[in-house]
PDB file of C-alpha atoms in Angstrom:
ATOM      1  CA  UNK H   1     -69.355  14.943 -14.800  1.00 47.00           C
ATOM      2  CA  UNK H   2     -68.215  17.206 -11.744  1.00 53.00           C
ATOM      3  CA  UNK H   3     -69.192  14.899  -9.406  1.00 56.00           C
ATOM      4  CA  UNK H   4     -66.664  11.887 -10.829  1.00 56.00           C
ATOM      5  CA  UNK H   5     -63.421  14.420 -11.070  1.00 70.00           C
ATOM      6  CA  UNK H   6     -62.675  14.301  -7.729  1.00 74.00           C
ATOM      7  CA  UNK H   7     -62.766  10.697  -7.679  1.00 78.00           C
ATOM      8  CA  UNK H   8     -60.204  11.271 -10.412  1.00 81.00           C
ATOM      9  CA  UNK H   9     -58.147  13.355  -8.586  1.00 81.00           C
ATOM     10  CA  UNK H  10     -57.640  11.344  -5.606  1.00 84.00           C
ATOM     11  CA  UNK H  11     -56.963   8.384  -7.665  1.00 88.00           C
ATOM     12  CA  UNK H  12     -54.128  10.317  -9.879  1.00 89.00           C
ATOM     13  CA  UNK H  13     -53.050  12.106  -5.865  1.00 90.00           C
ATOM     14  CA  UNK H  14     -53.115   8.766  -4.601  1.00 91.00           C
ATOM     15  CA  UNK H  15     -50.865   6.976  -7.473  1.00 92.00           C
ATOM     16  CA  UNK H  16     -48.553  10.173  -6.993  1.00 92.00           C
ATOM     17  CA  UNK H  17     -48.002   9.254  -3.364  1.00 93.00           C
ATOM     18  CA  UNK H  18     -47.508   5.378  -4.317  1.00 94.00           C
ATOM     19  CA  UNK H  19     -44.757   6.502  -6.445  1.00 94.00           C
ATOM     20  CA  UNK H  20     -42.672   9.166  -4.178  1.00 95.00           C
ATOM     21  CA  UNK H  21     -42.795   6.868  -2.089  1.00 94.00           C
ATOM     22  CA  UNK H  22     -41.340   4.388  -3.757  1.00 94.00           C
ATOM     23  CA  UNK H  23     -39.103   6.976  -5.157  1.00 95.00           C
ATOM     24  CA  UNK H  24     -38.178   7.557  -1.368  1.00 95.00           C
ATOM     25  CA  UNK H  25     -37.739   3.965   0.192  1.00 95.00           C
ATOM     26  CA  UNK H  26     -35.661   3.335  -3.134  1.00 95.00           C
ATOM     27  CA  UNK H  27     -33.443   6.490  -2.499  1.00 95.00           C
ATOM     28  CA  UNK H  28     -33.254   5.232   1.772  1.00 95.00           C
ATOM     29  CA  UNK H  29     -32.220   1.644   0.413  1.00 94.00           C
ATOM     30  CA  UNK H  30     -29.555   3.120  -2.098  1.00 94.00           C
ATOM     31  CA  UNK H  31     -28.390   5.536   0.738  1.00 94.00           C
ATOM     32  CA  UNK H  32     -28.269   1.971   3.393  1.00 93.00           C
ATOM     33  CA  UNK H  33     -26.424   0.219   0.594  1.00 93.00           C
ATOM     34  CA  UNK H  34     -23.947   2.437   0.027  1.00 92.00           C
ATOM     35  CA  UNK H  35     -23.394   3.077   3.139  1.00 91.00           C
ATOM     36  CA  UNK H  36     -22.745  -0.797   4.383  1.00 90.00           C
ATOM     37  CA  UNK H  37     -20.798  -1.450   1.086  1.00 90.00           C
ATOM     38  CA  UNK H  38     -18.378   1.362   1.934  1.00 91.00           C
ATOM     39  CA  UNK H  39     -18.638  -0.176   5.175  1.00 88.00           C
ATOM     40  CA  UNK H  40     -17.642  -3.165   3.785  1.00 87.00           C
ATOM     41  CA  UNK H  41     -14.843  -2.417   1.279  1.00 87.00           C
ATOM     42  CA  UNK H  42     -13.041  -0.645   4.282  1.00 86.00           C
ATOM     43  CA  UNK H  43     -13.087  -3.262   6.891  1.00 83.00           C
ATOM     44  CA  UNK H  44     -11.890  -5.174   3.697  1.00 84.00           C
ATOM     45  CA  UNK H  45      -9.229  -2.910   3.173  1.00 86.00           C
ATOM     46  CA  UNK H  46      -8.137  -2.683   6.358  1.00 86.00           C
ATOM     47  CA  UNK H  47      -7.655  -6.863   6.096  1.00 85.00           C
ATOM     48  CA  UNK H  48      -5.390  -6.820   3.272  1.00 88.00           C
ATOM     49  CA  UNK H  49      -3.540  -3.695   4.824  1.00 86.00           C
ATOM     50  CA  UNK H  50      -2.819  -5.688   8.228  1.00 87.00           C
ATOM     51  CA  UNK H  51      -1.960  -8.704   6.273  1.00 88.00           C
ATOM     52  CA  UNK H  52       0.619  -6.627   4.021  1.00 87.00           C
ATOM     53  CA  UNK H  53       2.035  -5.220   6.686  1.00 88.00           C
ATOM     54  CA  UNK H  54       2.492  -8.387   8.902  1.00 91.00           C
ATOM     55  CA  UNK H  55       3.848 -10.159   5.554  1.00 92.00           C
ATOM     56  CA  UNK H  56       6.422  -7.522   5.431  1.00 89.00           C
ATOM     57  CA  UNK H  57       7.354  -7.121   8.979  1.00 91.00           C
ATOM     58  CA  UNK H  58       7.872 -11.271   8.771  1.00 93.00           C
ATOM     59  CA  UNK H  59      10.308 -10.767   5.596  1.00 90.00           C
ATOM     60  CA  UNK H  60      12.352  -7.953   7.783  1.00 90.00           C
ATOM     61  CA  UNK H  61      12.568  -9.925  10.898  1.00 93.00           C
ATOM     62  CA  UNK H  62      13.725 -12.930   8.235  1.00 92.00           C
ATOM     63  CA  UNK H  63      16.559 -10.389   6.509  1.00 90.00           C
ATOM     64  CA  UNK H  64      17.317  -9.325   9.927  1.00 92.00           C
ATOM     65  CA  UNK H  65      18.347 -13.272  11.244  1.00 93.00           C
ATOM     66  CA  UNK H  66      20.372 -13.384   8.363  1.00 90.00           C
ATOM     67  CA  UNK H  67      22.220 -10.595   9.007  1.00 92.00           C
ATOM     68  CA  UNK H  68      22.519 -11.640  12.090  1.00 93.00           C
ATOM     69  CA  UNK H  69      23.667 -15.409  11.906  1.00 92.00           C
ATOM     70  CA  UNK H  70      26.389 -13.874   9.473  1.00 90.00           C
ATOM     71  CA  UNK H  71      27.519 -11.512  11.822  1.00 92.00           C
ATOM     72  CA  UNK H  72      27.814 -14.402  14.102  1.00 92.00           C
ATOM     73  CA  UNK H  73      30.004 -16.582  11.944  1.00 89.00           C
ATOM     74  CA  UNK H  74      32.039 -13.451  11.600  1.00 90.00           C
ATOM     75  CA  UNK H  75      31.400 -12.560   8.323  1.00 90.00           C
ATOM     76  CA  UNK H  76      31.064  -9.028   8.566  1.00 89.00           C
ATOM     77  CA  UNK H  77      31.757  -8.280   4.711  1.00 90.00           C
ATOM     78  CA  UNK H  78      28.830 -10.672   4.160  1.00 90.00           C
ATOM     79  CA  UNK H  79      26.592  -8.958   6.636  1.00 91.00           C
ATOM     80  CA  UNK H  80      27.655  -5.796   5.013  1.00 92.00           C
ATOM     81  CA  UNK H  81      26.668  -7.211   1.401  1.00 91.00           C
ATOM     82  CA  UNK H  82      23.392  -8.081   2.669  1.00 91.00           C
ATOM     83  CA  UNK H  83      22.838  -4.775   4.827  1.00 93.00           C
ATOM     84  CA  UNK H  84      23.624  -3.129   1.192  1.00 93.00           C
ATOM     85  CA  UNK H  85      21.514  -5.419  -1.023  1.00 91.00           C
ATOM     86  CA  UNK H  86      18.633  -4.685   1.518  1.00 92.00           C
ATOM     87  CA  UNK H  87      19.012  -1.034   1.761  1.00 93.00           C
ATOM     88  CA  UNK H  88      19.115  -0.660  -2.659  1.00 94.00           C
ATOM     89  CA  UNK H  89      15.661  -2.825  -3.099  1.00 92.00           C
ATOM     90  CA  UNK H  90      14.035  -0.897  -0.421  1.00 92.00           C
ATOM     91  CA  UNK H  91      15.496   2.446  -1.748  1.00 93.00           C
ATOM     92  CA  UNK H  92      14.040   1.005  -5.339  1.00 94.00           C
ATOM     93  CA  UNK H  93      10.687  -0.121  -3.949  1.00 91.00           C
ATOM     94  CA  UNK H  94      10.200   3.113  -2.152  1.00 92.00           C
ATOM     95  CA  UNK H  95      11.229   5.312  -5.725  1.00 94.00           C
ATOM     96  CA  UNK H  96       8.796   2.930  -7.228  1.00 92.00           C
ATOM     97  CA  UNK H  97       6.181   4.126  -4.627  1.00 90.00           C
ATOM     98  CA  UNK H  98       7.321   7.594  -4.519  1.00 90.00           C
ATOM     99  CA  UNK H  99       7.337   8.005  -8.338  1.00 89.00           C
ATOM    100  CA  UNK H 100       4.040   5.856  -9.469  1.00 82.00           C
ATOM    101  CA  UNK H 101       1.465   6.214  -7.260  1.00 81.00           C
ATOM    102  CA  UNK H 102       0.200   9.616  -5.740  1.00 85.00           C
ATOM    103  CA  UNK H 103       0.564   9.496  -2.018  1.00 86.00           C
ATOM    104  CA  UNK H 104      -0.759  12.250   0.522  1.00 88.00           C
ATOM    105  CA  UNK H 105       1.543  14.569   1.378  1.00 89.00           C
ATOM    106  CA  UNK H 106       1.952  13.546   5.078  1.00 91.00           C
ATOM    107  CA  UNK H 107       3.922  10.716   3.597  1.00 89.00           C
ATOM    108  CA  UNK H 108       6.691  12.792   1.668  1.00 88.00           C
ATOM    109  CA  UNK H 109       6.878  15.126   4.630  1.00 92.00           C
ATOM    110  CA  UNK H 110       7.482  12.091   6.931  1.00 94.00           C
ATOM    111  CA  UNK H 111      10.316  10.807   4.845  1.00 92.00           C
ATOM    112  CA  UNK H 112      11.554  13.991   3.683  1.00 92.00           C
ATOM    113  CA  UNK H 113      11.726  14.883   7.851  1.00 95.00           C
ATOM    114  CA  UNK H 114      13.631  12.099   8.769  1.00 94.00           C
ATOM    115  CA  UNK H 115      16.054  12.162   5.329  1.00 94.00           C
ATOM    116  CA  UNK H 116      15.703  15.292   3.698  1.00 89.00           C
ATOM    117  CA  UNK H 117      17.392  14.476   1.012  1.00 92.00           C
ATOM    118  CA  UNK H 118      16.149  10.871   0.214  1.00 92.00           C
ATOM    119  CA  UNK H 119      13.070  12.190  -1.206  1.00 89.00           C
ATOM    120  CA  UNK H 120      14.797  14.343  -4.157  1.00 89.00           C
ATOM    121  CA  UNK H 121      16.652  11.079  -5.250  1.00 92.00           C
ATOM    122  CA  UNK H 122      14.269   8.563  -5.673  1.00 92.00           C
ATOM    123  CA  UNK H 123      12.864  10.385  -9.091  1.00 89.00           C
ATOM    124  CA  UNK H 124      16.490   9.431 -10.716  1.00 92.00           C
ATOM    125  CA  UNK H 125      17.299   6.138  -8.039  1.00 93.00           C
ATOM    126  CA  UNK H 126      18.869   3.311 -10.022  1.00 93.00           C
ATOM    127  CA  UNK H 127      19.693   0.113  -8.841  1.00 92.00           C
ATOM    128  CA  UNK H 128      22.858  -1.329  -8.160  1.00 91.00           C
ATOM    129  CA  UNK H 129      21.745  -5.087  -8.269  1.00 90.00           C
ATOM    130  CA  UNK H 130      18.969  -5.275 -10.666  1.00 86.00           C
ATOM    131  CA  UNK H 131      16.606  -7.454 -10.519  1.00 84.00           C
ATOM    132  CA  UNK H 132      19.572 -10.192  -9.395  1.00 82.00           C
ATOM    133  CA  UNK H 133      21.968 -10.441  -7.139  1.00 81.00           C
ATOM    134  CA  UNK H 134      23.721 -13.590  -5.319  1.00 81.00           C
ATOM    135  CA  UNK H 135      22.728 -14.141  -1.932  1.00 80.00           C
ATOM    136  CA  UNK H 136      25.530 -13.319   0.543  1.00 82.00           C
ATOM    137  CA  UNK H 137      27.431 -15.541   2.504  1.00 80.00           C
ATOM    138  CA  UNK H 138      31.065 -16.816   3.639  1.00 80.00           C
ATOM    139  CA  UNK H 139      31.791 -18.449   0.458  1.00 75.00           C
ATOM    140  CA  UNK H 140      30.361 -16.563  -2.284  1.00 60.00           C
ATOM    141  CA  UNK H 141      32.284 -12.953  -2.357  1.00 57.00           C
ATOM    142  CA  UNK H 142      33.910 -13.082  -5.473  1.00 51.00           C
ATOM    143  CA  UNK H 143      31.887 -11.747  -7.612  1.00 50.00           C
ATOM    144  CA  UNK H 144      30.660  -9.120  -5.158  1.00 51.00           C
ATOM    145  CA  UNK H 145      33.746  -6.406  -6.860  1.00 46.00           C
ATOM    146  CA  UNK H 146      31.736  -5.822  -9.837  1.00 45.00           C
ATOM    147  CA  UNK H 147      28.738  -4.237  -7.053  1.00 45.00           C
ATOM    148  CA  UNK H 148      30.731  -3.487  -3.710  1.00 42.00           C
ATOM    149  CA  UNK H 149      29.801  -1.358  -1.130  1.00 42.00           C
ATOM    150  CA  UNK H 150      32.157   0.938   0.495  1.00 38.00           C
ATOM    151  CA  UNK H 151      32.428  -1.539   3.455  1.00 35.00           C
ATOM    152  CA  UNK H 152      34.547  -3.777   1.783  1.00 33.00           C
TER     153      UNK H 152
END
């Protein structure tokens, strides 16, 4: 019975091997996939995040026509309005940012550098319009007393 437990132990040697390596190619292809799905997700990412950005660059070049076809018909108080109206949503937006989402800290310290005190006012930063407002233009000023800006 010696003579057959070496045959024994080469089979169970040679079933271990099978299986760490199978353990191994299994740990390579979870390392590859992770790898190309991260990969992946990022250029992904990166899409949506150029996307975003060009939508929003396209809505300020839009506000900024506006403002500038009313300053052109000479209706400064108008142009005003809508320089005001612009400046409260994107104070509101950025408190929404600034308050509900965590954001690295290069972020607050670029704001905070270029308005140092902008940053300690978006935790309490109320709007002035809500979530309406009338459009401005020539005709439409008067009900802009009830939420006018110093400019008028």
């Amino acid at each position: 019975m010696v003579i057959g437990q070496p045959r024994k132990r080469r089979s169970i040697i040679k079933i271990l091997l099978i299986v760490i390596g199978y353990v191994v190619a299994a740990g390579i292809l979870l390392v590859i996939g992770l790898y190309v799905g991260e990969r992946w997700t990022i250029v992904a990412l990166s899409h949506e995040l150029d996307g975003t950005q060009a939508m929003l660059t396209f809505n300020r070049l839009i506000d900024e026509r506006r403002v500038q076809s009313l300053l052109s018909e000479g209706c400064t108080h108008a142009a005003q309005k809508q320089i005001d109206i612009d400046e409260d949503k994107g104070t509101e937006l950025l408190a929404e940012i600034f308050n509900d989402r965590k954001l690295p800290t290069w972020t607050r310290k670029y704001v905070s550098d270029r308005d140092p005190n902008l940053v300690s006012t978006l935790a309490t930063f109320k709007s002035k319009y809500g979530s309406t407002w009338e459009q401005p233009d020539c005709k439409n000023t008067a009900s802009w007393s009830e939420h006018s800006t110093s400019h008028q």
